[in-house]
CSV table of C-alpha atoms and ligand atoms in Angstrom, one decimal:
chain,number,residue,atom,x,y,z
T,420,MET,CA,-30.3,-31.3,31.1
T,421,THR,CA,-32.1,-27.9,31.5
T,422,GLU,CA,-34.1,-26.2,28.8
T,423,ALA,CA,-31.5,-23.6,28.4
T,424,ARG,CA,-28.7,-26.2,27.9
T,425,LYS,CA,-30.9,-28.0,25.3
T,426,ASN,CA,-31.4,-24.9,23.3
T,427,GLU,CA,-27.7,-24.0,23.2
T,428,PRO,CA,-26.4,-24.0,19.7
T,429,LYS,CA,-24.4,-27.1,18.8
T,430,ILE,CA,-21.6,-27.6,16.3
T,431,ASP,CA,-23.5,-29.0,13.4
T,432,ALA,CA,-21.6,-31.2,10.9
T,433,ASP,CA,-23.9,-30.3,8.0
T,434,GLU,CA,-23.6,-26.6,8.7
T,435,VAL,CA,-19.8,-26.9,8.8
T,436,LEU,CA,-19.8,-28.9,5.6
T,437,ASN,CA,-22.1,-26.5,3.7
T,438,GLY,CA,-19.7,-23.6,4.6
T,439,ILE,CA,-16.7,-25.6,3.4
T,440,VAL,CA,-18.4,-26.5,0.2
T,441,GLU,CA,-19.0,-22.8,-0.5
T,442,TRP,CA,-15.3,-22.1,-0.1
T,443,VAL,CA,-14.3,-25.0,-2.3
T,444,SER,CA,-16.8,-24.1,-5.0
T,445,ILE,CA,-14.6,-21.0,-5.7
T,446,GLU,CA,-11.5,-22.5,-7.3
T,447,SER,CA,-8.3,-20.7,-6.5
T,448,PRO,CA,-5.0,-21.8,-8.0
T,449,SER,CA,-2.0,-20.0,-6.4
T,450,HIS,CA,-0.9,-18.4,-9.6
T,451,ASP,CA,-4.3,-17.0,-10.5
T,452,ALA,CA,-4.7,-13.8,-8.4
T,453,LYS,CA,-8.1,-13.1,-9.8
T,454,SER,CA,-9.5,-16.4,-8.8
T,455,VAL,CA,-7.8,-16.4,-5.4
T,456,ASN,CA,-9.2,-12.9,-4.7
T,457,LYS,CA,-12.8,-14.3,-5.4
T,458,VAL,CA,-12.5,-16.6,-2.4
T,459,VAL,CA,-10.8,-13.8,-0.4
T,460,ASP,CA,-13.9,-11.6,-1.2
T,461,HIS,CA,-16.1,-14.4,0.1
T,462,VAL,CA,-14.1,-14.9,3.3
T,463,GLU,CA,-13.8,-11.2,3.9
T,464,GLY,CA,-17.6,-10.8,3.7
T,465,GLN,CA,-18.1,-13.6,6.2
T,466,PHE,CA,-15.7,-12.1,8.7
T,467,ARG,CA,-17.1,-8.6,8.2
T,468,ASP,CA,-20.6,-9.9,9.0
T,469,LEU,CA,-19.2,-11.3,12.3
T,470,GLY,CA,-17.9,-7.9,13.2
T,471,LEU,CA,-14.1,-8.3,13.0
T,472,LYS,CA,-11.7,-5.6,12.1
T,473,LEU,CA,-10.4,-6.2,8.6
T,474,GLU,CA,-7.3,-5.3,6.7
T,475,ARG,CA,-6.7,-6.5,3.1
T,476,ILE,CA,-3.2,-6.2,1.7
T,477,PRO,CA,-3.2,-6.0,-2.1
T,478,GLY,CA,-1.4,-8.9,-3.8
T,479,ARG,CA,1.8,-8.4,-5.7
T,480,ASP,CA,4.0,-10.4,-8.1
T,481,GLY,CA,0.9,-11.9,-9.6
T,482,PHE,CA,-0.5,-13.4,-6.4
T,483,GLY,CA,-3.8,-12.7,-4.6
T,484,ASP,CA,-4.4,-10.4,-1.5
T,485,ILE,CA,-3.6,-11.2,2.1
T,486,LEU,CA,-6.5,-10.9,4.4
T,487,GLU,CA,-6.2,-10.1,8.1
T,488,CYS,CA,-9.2,-10.2,10.5
T,489,LYS,CA,-8.9,-9.2,14.1
T,490,THR,CA,-11.4,-9.6,16.9
T,491,PRO,CA,-12.4,-6.3,18.5
T,492,ALA,CA,-10.9,-5.6,22.0
T,493,GLN,CA,-14.2,-6.1,23.9
T,494,TRP,CA,-14.5,-9.7,22.7
T,495,SER,CA,-11.7,-11.1,24.8
T,496,HIS,CA,-11.1,-11.0,28.5
T,497,GLY,CA,-7.4,-10.2,28.1
T,498,ASP,CA,-5.5,-8.0,25.8
T,499,GLY,CA,-1.9,-8.0,24.8
T,500,LYS,CA,-0.5,-10.9,22.7
T,501,GLY,CA,-3.1,-13.2,21.4
T,502,ILE,CA,-3.7,-16.1,19.1
T,503,LEU,CA,-2.7,-16.1,15.4
T,504,VAL,CA,-4.7,-18.4,13.2
T,505,LEU,CA,-3.1,-19.2,9.9
T,506,ALA,CA,-4.8,-20.6,6.8
T,507,HIS,CA,-4.1,-20.4,3.1
T,508,LEU,CA,-6.9,-19.8,0.5
T,509,ASP,CA,-4.9,-21.0,-2.6
T,510,THR,CA,-4.9,-24.6,-3.9
T,511,VAL,CA,-2.5,-26.5,-6.2
T,512,HIS,CA,-5.3,-27.5,-8.6
T,513,PRO,CA,-5.8,-25.7,-11.9
T,514,LEU,CA,-9.2,-24.1,-12.7
T,515,GLY,CA,-11.8,-26.6,-14.0
T,516,MET,CA,-10.8,-29.5,-11.8
T,517,ILE,CA,-14.1,-29.1,-10.0
T,518,GLU,CA,-15.9,-30.2,-13.2
T,519,LYS,CA,-13.4,-33.0,-14.1
T,520,ASP,CA,-11.3,-35.1,-11.8
T,521,LEU,CA,-12.3,-33.5,-8.6
T,522,LYS,CA,-16.0,-33.1,-8.8
T,523,LEU,CA,-17.5,-31.8,-5.6
T,524,ARG,CA,-19.2,-35.0,-4.3
T,525,ARG,CA,-19.9,-37.1,-1.3
T,526,GLU,CA,-19.2,-40.9,-1.2
T,527,GLY,CA,-20.0,-42.3,2.3
T,528,ASP,CA,-17.8,-40.5,4.8
T,529,SER,CA,-15.7,-38.8,2.1
T,530,ILE,CA,-16.3,-35.5,0.5
T,531,PHE,CA,-14.1,-34.7,-2.6
T,532,GLY,CA,-13.2,-31.3,-4.1
T,533,PRO,CA,-10.2,-29.3,-5.2
T,534,GLY,CA,-8.4,-28.0,-2.1
T,535,ILE,CA,-11.1,-29.3,0.3
T,536,TYR,CA,-8.5,-31.1,2.4
T,537,ASP,CA,-5.5,-28.8,1.8
T,538,MET,CA,-6.9,-26.6,3.3
T,539,LYS,CA,-10.2,-24.9,2.7
T,540,ALA,CA,-11.9,-27.2,5.3
T,541,GLY,CA,-9.4,-26.1,7.9
T,542,GLY,CA,-9.8,-22.4,7.1
T,543,TYR,CA,-13.6,-22.6,7.3
T,544,ILE,CA,-13.5,-24.7,10.6
T,545,ALA,CA,-11.5,-21.8,12.2
T,546,TYR,CA,-14.1,-19.3,11.0
T,547,TYR,CA,-17.0,-21.5,12.2
T,548,ALA,CA,-15.3,-22.0,15.6
T,549,LEU,CA,-15.2,-18.3,16.3
T,550,ARG,CA,-18.8,-17.8,15.0
T,551,HIS,CA,-19.8,-20.7,17.3
T,552,LEU,CA,-18.3,-19.0,20.3
T,553,LEU,CA,-20.0,-15.8,19.5
T,554,ARG,CA,-23.5,-17.3,19.1
T,555,GLN,CA,-23.0,-19.1,22.4
T,556,GLY,CA,-22.4,-15.6,23.9
T,557,LYS,CA,-18.9,-16.6,24.9
T,558,LYS,CA,-15.6,-14.6,24.7
T,559,THR,CA,-12.1,-15.7,24.1
T,560,ARG,CA,-9.4,-15.1,26.8
T,561,LEU,CA,-7.0,-13.7,24.2
T,562,PRO,CA,-7.5,-11.5,21.2
T,563,VAL,CA,-7.6,-13.6,17.9
T,564,THR,CA,-6.1,-12.6,14.5
T,565,PHE,CA,-6.9,-14.6,11.4
T,566,LEU,CA,-4.4,-14.4,8.6
T,567,PHE,CA,-5.4,-15.8,5.2
T,568,ILE,CA,-2.5,-16.4,2.8
T,569,PRO,CA,-2.9,-16.3,-1.0
T,570,GLU,CA,0.2,-18.3,-2.1
T,571,GLU,CA,1.3,-20.8,0.5
T,572,GLU,CA,1.4,-23.6,-2.0
T,573,VAL,CA,4.3,-21.9,-3.8
T,574,GLY,CA,6.2,-21.1,-0.6
T,575,SER,CA,4.5,-17.9,0.5
T,576,PRO,CA,7.0,-15.6,-1.2
T,577,THR,CA,4.8,-12.5,-0.8
T,578,SER,CA,3.4,-13.2,2.6
T,579,ARG,CA,6.3,-14.6,4.6
T,580,ALA,CA,7.3,-11.1,6.0
T,581,ARG,CA,3.7,-10.4,7.0
T,582,ILE,CA,3.3,-13.9,8.7
T,583,GLU,CA,6.6,-13.3,10.6
T,584,ALA,CA,5.6,-9.8,11.7
T,585,ALA,CA,2.2,-11.1,12.8
T,586,ALA,CA,3.8,-14.0,14.7
T,587,LYS,CA,6.0,-11.7,16.7
T,588,GLY,CA,2.9,-9.9,18.0
T,589,HIS,CA,1.2,-13.2,19.1
T,590,LYS,CA,1.5,-15.7,21.9
T,591,TYR,CA,0.4,-18.8,19.9
T,592,ALA,CA,0.0,-19.8,16.3
T,593,LEU,CA,-2.7,-22.2,15.2
T,594,VAL,CA,-2.3,-23.5,11.7
T,595,MET,CA,-5.3,-25.0,10.0
T,596,GLU,CA,-3.5,-27.2,7.6
T,597,PRO,CA,-4.9,-30.7,7.0
T,598,GLY,CA,-5.2,-33.1,10.0
T,599,ARG,CA,-3.5,-36.4,9.7
T,600,ASP,CA,-4.1,-40.2,9.9
T,601,GLY,CA,-7.1,-40.1,12.3
T,602,ASP,CA,-6.9,-37.9,15.4
T,603,ARG,CA,-3.4,-36.5,14.7
T,604,VAL,CA,-2.0,-33.0,14.5
T,605,VAL,CA,1.4,-31.6,13.5
T,606,THR,CA,4.0,-30.5,16.0
T,607,SER,CA,7.1,-30.5,13.9
T,608,ARG,CA,8.0,-30.2,10.2
T,609,LYS,CA,11.2,-30.5,8.3
T,610,GLY,CA,12.8,-27.4,6.8
T,611,VAL,CA,12.6,-26.9,3.1
T,612,GLY,CA,15.5,-25.6,0.9
T,613,ARG,CA,15.3,-24.7,-2.8
T,614,PHE,CA,18.3,-24.5,-5.2
T,615,VAL,CA,18.8,-23.8,-8.9
T,616,MET,CA,21.9,-25.3,-10.5
T,617,THR,CA,23.1,-23.8,-13.8
T,618,VAL,CA,25.8,-25.6,-15.8
T,619,LYS,CA,27.6,-23.9,-18.7
T,620,GLY,CA,29.5,-26.0,-21.2
T,621,ARG,CA,30.5,-25.4,-24.8
T,622,ALA,CA,28.3,-26.0,-27.8
T,623,SER,CA,29.6,-27.8,-30.9
T,624,HIS,CA,28.3,-29.9,-33.9
T,625,ALA,CA,27.6,-33.3,-32.5
T,626,GLY,CA,28.7,-34.9,-35.8
T,627,VAL,CA,31.4,-32.7,-37.2
T,628,ARG,CA,33.2,-31.3,-34.1
T,629,HIS,CA,32.0,-33.5,-31.2
T,630,GLU,CA,35.4,-33.4,-29.6
T,631,ASP,CA,35.3,-29.5,-29.3
T,632,GLY,CA,32.1,-29.6,-27.3
T,633,ARG,CA,31.7,-29.7,-23.5
T,634,SER,CA,28.3,-31.1,-22.7
T,635,ALA,CA,26.4,-29.2,-20.0
T,636,ILE,CA,23.9,-32.1,-19.9
T,637,LEU,CA,26.6,-34.6,-19.2
T,638,GLU,CA,28.0,-32.5,-16.4
T,639,MET,CA,24.5,-32.0,-15.0
T,640,ALA,CA,23.9,-35.8,-15.1
T,641,ARG,CA,27.0,-36.3,-13.0
T,642,GLN,CA,26.0,-33.5,-10.6
T,643,ILE,CA,22.5,-35.0,-10.2
T,644,LEU,CA,24.0,-38.4,-9.2
T,645,ARG,CA,26.1,-36.6,-6.6
T,646,ILE,CA,23.1,-34.5,-5.3
T,647,GLU,CA,20.7,-37.4,-5.1
T,648,ALA,CA,23.3,-39.5,-3.3
T,649,LYS,CA,23.2,-36.9,-0.4
T,650,THR,CA,19.7,-38.2,0.5
T,651,ASP,CA,20.0,-39.9,3.9
T,652,TYR,CA,16.8,-41.3,5.3
T,653,LYS,CA,18.4,-42.1,8.6
T,654,ARG,CA,19.3,-38.4,9.1
T,655,GLY,CA,16.0,-37.2,7.7
T,656,ILE,CA,17.7,-35.5,4.7
T,657,THR,CA,16.2,-35.7,1.2
T,658,CYS,CA,17.5,-34.2,-2.0
T,659,ASN,CA,15.3,-34.2,-5.0
T,660,VAL,CA,16.2,-32.9,-8.5
T,661,GLY,CA,12.6,-32.3,-9.6
T,662,LEU,CA,13.1,-30.2,-12.7
T,663,ILE,CA,15.7,-30.2,-15.5
T,664,ASN,CA,16.1,-28.2,-18.6
T,665,GLY,CA,18.9,-28.2,-21.1
T,666,GLY,CA,20.1,-28.4,-24.7
T,667,THR,CA,19.1,-26.8,-27.9
T,668,GLY,CA,19.0,-29.6,-30.4
T,669,VAL,CA,19.6,-33.3,-30.7
T,670,ASN,CA,22.7,-32.8,-32.9
T,671,VAL,CA,24.2,-30.1,-30.7
T,672,VAL,CA,26.6,-30.7,-27.8
T,673,SER,CA,24.6,-28.8,-25.1
T,674,ALA,CA,26.0,-25.5,-23.9
T,675,GLU,CA,23.6,-25.0,-21.0
T,676,CYS,CA,21.6,-27.0,-18.5
T,677,THR,CA,19.6,-26.0,-15.4
T,678,ALA,CA,18.1,-28.1,-12.6
T,679,GLU,CA,15.9,-27.2,-9.7
T,680,ILE,CA,16.5,-29.0,-6.4
T,681,ASP,CA,14.3,-29.5,-3.3
T,682,LEU,CA,16.0,-30.2,0.0
T,683,ARG,CA,14.3,-31.3,3.3
T,684,VAL,CA,16.2,-31.3,6.6
T,685,PRO,CA,15.2,-32.1,10.2
T,686,ASP,CA,16.9,-29.3,12.1
T,687,PRO,CA,18.8,-25.9,11.8
T,688,ARG,CA,22.2,-27.5,12.1
T,689,THR,CA,21.6,-29.9,9.2
T,690,ALA,CA,20.1,-27.0,7.3
T,691,GLU,CA,23.3,-25.0,7.6
T,692,GLU,CA,25.5,-28.0,6.7
T,693,MET,CA,23.5,-28.8,3.6
T,694,VAL,CA,23.1,-25.2,2.3
T,695,ASP,CA,26.8,-24.8,2.7
T,696,TRP,CA,27.4,-28.1,0.7
T,697,PHE,CA,25.1,-27.0,-2.1
T,698,LEU,CA,26.6,-23.6,-2.5
T,699,LYS,CA,30.1,-25.0,-2.7
T,700,LEU,CA,29.5,-27.6,-5.4
T,701,GLU,CA,32.2,-27.6,-8.0
T,702,PRO,CA,32.4,-29.0,-11.6
T,703,ILE,CA,33.2,-32.7,-11.9
T,704,GLY,CA,34.2,-32.7,-15.6
T,705,PRO,CA,36.7,-30.4,-17.4
T,706,ASP,CA,36.0,-27.0,-19.0
T,707,VAL,CA,32.5,-26.5,-17.5
T,708,GLU,CA,31.1,-23.9,-15.1
T,709,VAL,CA,28.7,-24.8,-12.3
T,710,LYS,CA,26.7,-22.2,-10.4
T,711,VAL,CA,24.3,-22.9,-7.5
T,712,GLU,CA,21.8,-20.3,-6.2
T,713,GLY,CA,19.3,-20.7,-3.4
T,714,GLY,CA,19.0,-21.6,0.2
T,715,MET,CA,16.4,-22.4,2.9
T,716,ASN,CA,12.9,-21.4,2.0
T,717,ARG,CA,11.2,-22.6,5.2
T,718,PRO,CA,13.2,-23.1,8.4
T,719,PRO,CA,12.8,-26.4,10.3
T,720,TYR,CA,9.9,-26.5,12.8
T,721,GLN,CA,10.9,-28.3,15.9
T,722,LYS,CA,8.8,-29.5,18.8
T,723,ASP,CA,10.2,-27.5,21.7
T,724,ALA,CA,8.8,-27.2,25.3
T,725,GLY,CA,6.3,-24.4,24.4
T,726,ILE,CA,4.9,-26.5,21.5
T,727,ALA,CA,4.7,-29.6,23.7
T,728,GLN,CA,2.7,-27.6,26.3
T,729,LEU,CA,0.3,-26.3,23.7
T,730,PHE,CA,-0.1,-29.8,22.3
T,731,GLU,CA,-0.9,-31.1,25.8
T,732,LYS,CA,-3.7,-28.4,26.1
T,733,ALA,CA,-5.1,-29.6,22.8
T,734,GLN,CA,-5.0,-33.2,24.1
T,735,ALA,CA,-6.9,-32.2,27.2
T,736,ILE,CA,-9.6,-30.5,25.1
T,737,TYR,CA,-9.9,-33.6,22.9
T,738,ARG,CA,-10.4,-35.8,26.0
T,739,GLU,CA,-13.5,-33.7,26.8
T,740,ILE,CA,-15.2,-35.4,23.8
T,741,GLY,CA,-13.7,-38.8,24.7
T,742,LYS,CA,-11.0,-38.8,22.1
T,743,GLU,CA,-7.3,-39.1,22.2
T,744,LEU,CA,-5.2,-36.6,20.2
T,745,LEU,CA,-1.8,-37.6,18.9
T,746,ASP,CA,0.9,-36.0,16.8
T,747,VAL,CA,2.6,-37.3,13.7
T,748,PRO,CA,6.3,-38.0,13.6
T,749,LEU,CA,8.4,-35.3,11.8
T,750,THR,CA,6.8,-34.7,8.5
T,751,GLY,CA,8.6,-33.7,5.3
T,752,GLY,CA,5.8,-31.2,4.2
T,753,GLY,CA,6.5,-27.6,5.0
T,754,SER,CA,3.8,-25.0,5.9
T,755,ASP,CA,3.5,-21.4,7.2
T,756,GLY,CA,3.8,-23.0,10.6
T,757,ASN,CA,7.6,-23.4,9.9
T,758,PHE,CA,7.9,-19.6,10.0
T,759,THR,CA,6.1,-19.0,13.3
T,760,ALA,CA,7.7,-22.0,15.0
T,761,ALA,CA,11.2,-20.9,13.9
T,762,LEU,CA,10.5,-17.6,15.7
T,763,GLY,CA,9.9,-19.4,18.9
T,764,ILE,CA,6.1,-18.9,18.9
T,765,PRO,CA,4.3,-22.1,20.2
T,766,THR,CA,2.7,-23.5,17.0
T,767,LEU,CA,0.2,-26.2,16.6
T,768,ASP,CA,-0.4,-27.3,13.0
T,769,GLY,CA,-2.5,-29.8,11.2
T,770,LEU,CA,-5.7,-28.6,13.0
T,771,GLY,CA,-7.9,-28.9,9.9
T,772,ALA,CA,-10.2,-31.6,8.8
T,773,ASP,CA,-8.9,-35.2,8.6
T,774,GLY,CA,-8.9,-36.8,5.1
T,775,LYS,CA,-6.4,-37.7,2.5
T,776,GLY,CA,-5.0,-37.0,-1.0
T,777,ALA,CA,-3.6,-33.5,-0.6
T,778,HIS,CA,-2.5,-32.2,-4.0
T,779,ALA,CA,-3.9,-35.4,-5.7
T,780,ALA,CA,-7.0,-36.1,-7.8
T,781,TYR,CA,-8.6,-38.0,-5.0
T,782,GLU,CA,-8.4,-35.2,-2.4
T,783,GLN,CA,-11.0,-35.7,0.2
T,784,ILE,CA,-12.1,-34.9,3.8
T,785,TYR,CA,-13.9,-37.2,6.2
T,786,TYR,CA,-17.3,-36.0,7.4
T,787,SER,CA,-16.8,-37.8,10.7
T,788,SER,CA,-13.9,-35.5,11.5
T,789,LEU,CA,-15.8,-32.2,11.2
T,790,VAL,CA,-17.4,-32.1,14.6
T,791,PRO,CA,-14.3,-33.2,16.7
T,792,ARG,CA,-12.0,-30.9,14.7
T,793,THR,CA,-14.3,-27.9,15.0
T,794,TYR,CA,-14.8,-28.6,18.7
T,795,LEU,CA,-11.0,-28.7,19.2
T,796,CYS,CA,-10.5,-25.3,17.4
T,797,THR,CA,-13.5,-23.7,19.2
T,798,ARG,CA,-12.1,-24.7,22.7
T,799,LEU,CA,-8.6,-23.7,21.8
T,800,LEU,CA,-9.8,-20.2,20.8
T,801,GLU,CA,-12.0,-20.1,24.0
T,802,THR,CA,-9.5,-21.4,26.6
T,803,LEU,CA,-5.9,-20.4,25.5
T,804,GLU,CA,-4.6,-17.8,27.9
Q,1435,ZN,ZN1,-1.7,-26.5,2.7
């Protein structure tokens, strides 16, 4: 090895970890725009220091700001459509978790913290990857756009349009969501549907005029059994009534009941079939009204030829460090990658750090995954063309 090679900067696991810890230290629950914007400020400063062109789109509907960072033209060999890197800066954890159940700490190979796995580690890895290329004096073949999302964990209601607009102007999408089960990434995801069912019955005194009432809760109970029975693991369909609300008093036949339903489907055809089924649901009992609102929130993300090709490139990069990269079977969890893949943009997801416990009180990343994952992201940015 020559002197010059020896002095070349290396991907340093501790350096990567320190950067991740800084991001995690700023807690950022999706519904707390002020807190999310604190981490946006931090990330914005880091990208500004690197010399990227920034655009910050003010948040709305109580969510934080969207941050877009673009590499200047002279940094890449080619122009035209480039690489879109997607990461979200919000987490599902309420403020204060960092002092309670999810204290920032290291135990062996695991580092714990709110949102560390889903997905501040991934976001930081992407930043570090670009910085690493720059300090090596290297360029990317394609221009790179980083898009940081403030409310992915609630379905990206205020950023979806921006993500889709950005995707159309790019050749590839790299999504920095958590890595999986060892050296695995994500190349397909189920579609996600959301529905609200409202049942209207008729109130009456439960003791004096029970026979006059039409219980909305009873009707909802029947509807729930019907809905849950549509779950079909073989076909990859799940229906979950996750929230229910109804009634005004224990001695009142309930006049109204609402339920919120989560649907997961493997492909667009099943999505259409199930949405149609939900919207046509009718009352089961007499003298009650049933209304269903909703539809698909994230379209299915299917592994097509373009995605398979992009995945093969990633596998080749991973082999440079003597490791084999795999993908997970169709996952039920949605991400912003669903939006880009549904538009036909080759999308590789799950590029963040490996770990476990997304959304849980034992959320953690594995220190040993930081160097290989950062290497993968660095080389993707460098070599995609
Ligand atoms: Zn996530």
